Coordinates of C-alpha atoms and ligand atoms in Angstrom, one line a residue:
M1 CA 0.3 0.0 -0.1
S2 CA 1.0 3.0 -0.8
H3 CA 2.3 5.7 1.5
K4 CA -0.5 9.2 1.3
V5 CA -0.1 12.3 3.1
L6 CA -2.0 15.4 3.4
G7 CA 0.6 18.4 2.1
I8 CA -0.3 21.8 3.5
D9 CA 2.3 25.1 2.0
V10 CA 2.0 28.2 4.0
G11 CA 2.6 30.8 2.1
A12 CA 1.9 34.2 2.8
S13 CA -0.7 35.0 2.0
A14 CA -2.5 31.8 0.5
V15 CA -2.2 28.4 2.1
K16 CA -2.7 25.6 -0.7
G17 CA -2.6 21.2 0.1
G18 CA -2.9 18.5 -2.4
I19 CA -2.5 14.6 -1.4
V20 CA 1.1 13.6 -2.0
D21 CA 2.0 9.7 -2.8
L22 CA 5.5 9.6 -1.3
D23 CA 6.6 7.6 -2.8
K24 CA 6.0 8.2 -6.4
G25 CA 6.8 11.8 -4.7
E26 CA 3.7 13.3 -7.2
M27 CA 0.2 14.6 -6.5
I28 CA -2.4 12.5 -6.4
S29 CA -5.3 15.0 -6.3
E30 CA -6.4 18.6 -7.2
R31 CA -4.2 21.4 -5.8
F32 CA -6.7 23.8 -3.7
K33 CA -6.0 26.7 -2.2
I34 CA -6.9 30.1 -0.1
K35 CA -5.9 32.8 -0.7
T36 CA -5.9 34.1 3.6
G37 CA -5.2 38.2 1.7
A38 CA -2.0 40.6 1.9
P39 CA 0.2 39.2 4.4
P40 CA 1.0 39.4 7.0
A41 CA -2.5 37.2 7.3
P42 CA -4.1 37.1 11.4
I43 CA -2.8 33.2 12.6
A44 CA -6.5 32.8 13.1
D45 CA -6.8 33.0 8.9
V46 CA -4.3 31.2 8.4
V47 CA -6.1 28.4 11.0
E48 CA -9.0 28.4 9.9
A49 CA -7.3 28.0 5.3
F50 CA -6.3 24.9 7.1
A51 CA -8.4 23.3 7.9
K52 CA -11.1 24.2 5.7
I53 CA -8.3 23.0 2.9
V54 CA -8.4 19.0 5.1
A55 CA -12.2 19.5 5.6
H56 CA -11.5 19.8 1.3
F57 CA -10.2 16.4 1.3
D58 CA -11.9 14.6 4.2
W59 CA -8.4 14.3 5.7
K60 CA -8.1 11.0 8.9
G61 CA -3.8 10.9 8.2
D62 CA -1.5 12.5 9.3
V63 CA -1.1 16.0 8.3
G64 CA 2.6 18.0 6.4
V65 CA 2.9 22.0 6.6
G66 CA 5.7 23.5 4.6
F67 CA 5.7 27.0 6.3
P68 CA 7.6 30.0 5.9
S69 CA 9.6 30.5 9.0
L70 CA 12.4 29.7 10.3
V71 CA 10.7 26.6 12.1
K72 CA 12.6 23.4 15.0
N73 CA 10.8 20.5 16.4
N74 CA 7.4 21.3 14.9
V75 CA 7.9 25.0 16.6
V76 CA 8.2 28.1 14.4
Y77 CA 10.9 30.9 16.0
T78 CA 11.0 33.9 13.8
A79 CA 7.4 35.1 11.3
S80 CA 9.3 37.5 8.3
N81 CA 6.0 37.4 6.1
V82 CA 3.5 36.3 9.0
D83 CA 1.5 37.2 11.6
Q84 CA 4.5 38.0 14.5
A85 CA 1.4 36.1 16.9
W86 CA 2.7 32.6 15.0
I87 CA 6.9 32.8 16.9
G88 CA 7.1 30.3 19.6
K89 CA 3.6 28.2 18.4
D90 CA 4.1 24.6 18.7
I91 CA 2.5 23.6 14.9
Q92 CA 0.5 21.5 16.8
K93 CA -0.9 22.7 19.5
V94 CA -2.6 25.2 16.2
F95 CA -3.4 23.7 13.3
G96 CA -3.0 19.8 14.8
K97 CA -5.5 20.9 18.3
R98 CA -7.9 22.6 15.0
V99 CA -8.6 19.2 12.8
G100 CA -7.6 16.3 15.3
L101 CA -4.8 14.9 13.0
K102 CA -1.1 14.2 13.8
V103 CA 0.4 17.7 11.9
R104 CA 4.6 18.2 11.5
A105 CA 6.0 20.8 9.5
V106 CA 9.5 21.6 8.5
N107 CA 10.9 25.3 6.3
D108 CA 9.1 26.0 3.4
A109 CA 11.7 26.1 1.6
D110 CA 13.7 23.2 3.2
A111 CA 10.8 21.2 2.5
A112 CA 10.5 22.0 -1.3
G113 CA 13.7 21.3 -1.2
M114 CA 13.3 17.9 -0.3
A115 CA 10.9 17.5 -2.7
E116 CA 13.4 18.7 -5.2
R117 CA 16.5 16.7 -3.9
A118 CA 14.1 13.4 -4.2
F119 CA 12.2 13.8 -6.7
G120 CA 13.3 17.0 -9.1
G121 CA 15.7 18.3 -10.2
G122 CA 17.9 17.9 -7.9
K123 CA 17.7 13.7 -7.7
G124 CA 20.9 11.9 -7.9
Q125 CA 23.2 14.8 -7.4
K126 CA 26.1 15.1 -5.2
G127 CA 27.9 17.7 -4.0
T128 CA 25.9 21.2 -2.6
V129 CA 24.1 21.9 -4.3
L130 CA 21.1 25.3 -3.3
L131 CA 17.6 26.1 -4.0
L132 CA 16.6 29.1 -3.5
T133 CA 13.0 30.6 -3.9
L134 CA 11.5 33.7 -4.8
G135 CA 8.7 34.9 -3.5
T136 CA 7.4 37.1 -1.0
G137 CA 10.4 36.1 0.2
I138 CA 13.4 34.7 0.0
G139 CA 14.0 30.5 1.3
S140 CA 16.6 29.0 0.6
A141 CA 17.4 24.8 0.9
L142 CA 21.2 23.6 1.2
F143 CA 22.2 20.5 0.8
R144 CA 25.4 18.3 0.3
D145 CA 25.3 15.4 -0.6
G146 CA 21.9 14.4 -0.6
I147 CA 21.6 15.6 3.4
L148 CA 19.6 18.8 4.0
I149 CA 21.7 21.6 6.7
P150 CA 17.3 22.6 7.5
N151 CA 16.8 26.5 8.1
T152 CA 19.8 28.2 6.4
E153 CA 17.2 31.7 5.8
F154 CA 20.0 32.9 3.2
G155 CA 17.2 34.9 2.8
H156 CA 18.3 36.7 5.4
L157 CA 21.4 37.5 4.3
K158 CA 22.8 41.1 5.3
F159 CA 22.8 42.8 1.5
K160 CA 23.4 45.5 0.3
G161 CA 22.1 48.2 3.0
D162 CA 19.3 45.4 3.8
I163 CA 18.7 41.7 4.0
A164 CA 18.0 39.9 0.7
E165 CA 15.1 39.1 0.4
R166 CA 14.4 42.8 0.3
Y167 CA 16.4 43.7 -2.5
C168 CA 15.7 40.7 -4.9
S169 CA 12.6 38.4 -4.0
S170 CA 9.9 38.6 -7.2
R171 CA 7.2 40.6 -4.3
V172 CA 10.6 43.3 -4.1
K173 CA 9.7 43.0 -8.6
E174 CA 6.6 44.2 -8.0
T175 CA 6.8 46.5 -4.6
E176 CA 9.1 49.1 -6.2
N177 CA 8.2 47.8 -10.7
L178 CA 11.4 46.9 -11.8
S179 CA 11.7 45.0 -14.9
M180 CA 13.2 41.9 -15.5
K181 CA 16.5 42.6 -16.6
K182 CA 16.6 45.7 -13.3
W183 CA 15.5 42.7 -10.7
A184 CA 17.3 39.8 -13.0
K185 CA 20.6 41.9 -12.1
R186 CA 20.5 41.9 -8.6
L187 CA 19.4 38.6 -8.1
N188 CA 23.0 37.9 -9.7
K189 CA 24.5 39.7 -7.1
Y190 CA 23.2 38.4 -4.3
L191 CA 24.1 35.4 -6.5
E192 CA 27.8 36.1 -6.7
H193 CA 27.0 36.5 -2.9
L194 CA 26.4 32.7 -2.5
E195 CA 28.6 31.2 -5.1
L196 CA 31.1 33.3 -3.1
L197 CA 30.8 32.2 1.0
F198 CA 29.4 28.4 -0.5
S199 CA 30.9 27.5 -3.8
P200 CA 27.6 25.5 -5.2
D201 CA 28.0 22.7 -7.5
L202 CA 24.2 23.3 -8.2
F203 CA 21.3 27.1 -7.5
L204 CA 18.0 24.9 -8.7
I205 CA 15.5 28.0 -8.6
G206 CA 12.1 27.3 -7.4
G207 CA 8.8 29.8 -6.8
G208 CA 6.4 31.1 -9.4
I209 CA 8.5 32.5 -10.7
S210 CA 10.5 30.1 -11.7
R211 CA 8.4 29.3 -14.7
K212 CA 10.1 32.0 -16.2
F213 CA 13.5 31.2 -16.0
D214 CA 13.9 31.3 -19.7
S215 CA 13.8 35.2 -20.1
F216 CA 16.0 35.8 -17.3
K217 CA 18.9 33.5 -17.8
D218 CA 20.7 35.6 -20.1
Q219 CA 21.3 38.1 -16.7
L220 CA 23.3 35.1 -14.8
T221 CA 26.3 35.8 -15.2
I222 CA 27.9 33.9 -12.0
K223 CA 29.9 30.5 -12.5
T224 CA 28.1 28.1 -11.4
E225 CA 25.6 25.8 -12.8
I226 CA 21.9 27.4 -11.8
R227 CA 18.6 25.6 -13.1
P228 CA 15.0 25.9 -12.9
A229 CA 13.5 24.0 -9.8
E230 CA 11.6 21.1 -12.2
M231 CA 8.9 20.7 -9.7
K232 CA 7.4 23.9 -10.2
N233 CA 4.1 24.9 -7.9
I234 CA 4.2 21.2 -6.5
A235 CA 7.3 21.0 -5.1
G236 CA 6.7 23.0 -1.7
I237 CA 3.3 20.6 -1.5
V238 CA 5.1 17.3 -2.1
G239 CA 7.8 18.7 -0.1
A240 CA 5.8 19.3 3.1
A241 CA 3.7 16.4 3.1
M242 CA 7.5 14.8 3.4
A243 CA 7.3 16.9 6.6
V244 CA 5.3 13.6 8.5
D245 CA 9.2 11.7 8.0
A246 CA 11.0 14.5 8.5
Ligands
BGC1 C1 11.4 33.5 5.9 C2 12.1 31.7 5.2 C3 11.4 31.1 4.4 C4 11.3 32.3 3.0 C5 9.9 31.8 2.2 C6 12.2 33.8 4.5 O1 11.6 35.9 4.7 O2 12.3 34.2 6.8 O3 11.1 30.8 6.3 O4 11.5 30.1 3.8 O5 11.2 33.3 3.5 O6 8.8 32.4 2.5

């Protein structure tokens, strides 16, 4: 019997879920999304969106969550793009208690990275692989010979007088109305910095904007190989489901 888990990806402005076959790394249901409004959504709205997704699938099994914060042993430690009230909260006590199920969470970028590593573009890849998710914030997942070093938070590296995610996330592209070329030049500078610090063998770029990789790749002049993540918008959900075994 295959191992099925409900994966839920908590984003800054929406919560998305789907049923995942963990043996195949595939989503076997449709992707169900509930918008929670402009970030940071109040904690209660996120919990209700989570409960609606569980109810939508009439789910009675384990639930894995990708959460956009530093998450250690199921506890949330930071809140850059989510309600500050999340800090110190135990995911089981908040989400698990609401639906009466076992819920395990990991950082959202680590989740996407785990999915890409097991089933997507990072499969079988040796050496140092760094996946970045470009969205409201910048998430990072760092692997060495397939082993994840969790909660790296490279979007929070001090960069250009602020932190990197406030310089070149895809939200910054929108809020500062940057052309693709201008934004990609910023991204390239950040990638150069990461290249200097970590000497990766491969960069994988995830997040919604990675679908447009072909329209900005020419601005990326780094020496390291760089590819868009392969699993597109399901990496976060598949990886979230993997959290139940993490
Ligand atoms: C958070 C990370 C998260 C990333 C992407 C950052 O602001 O600090 O934990 O992975 O956004 O959602």
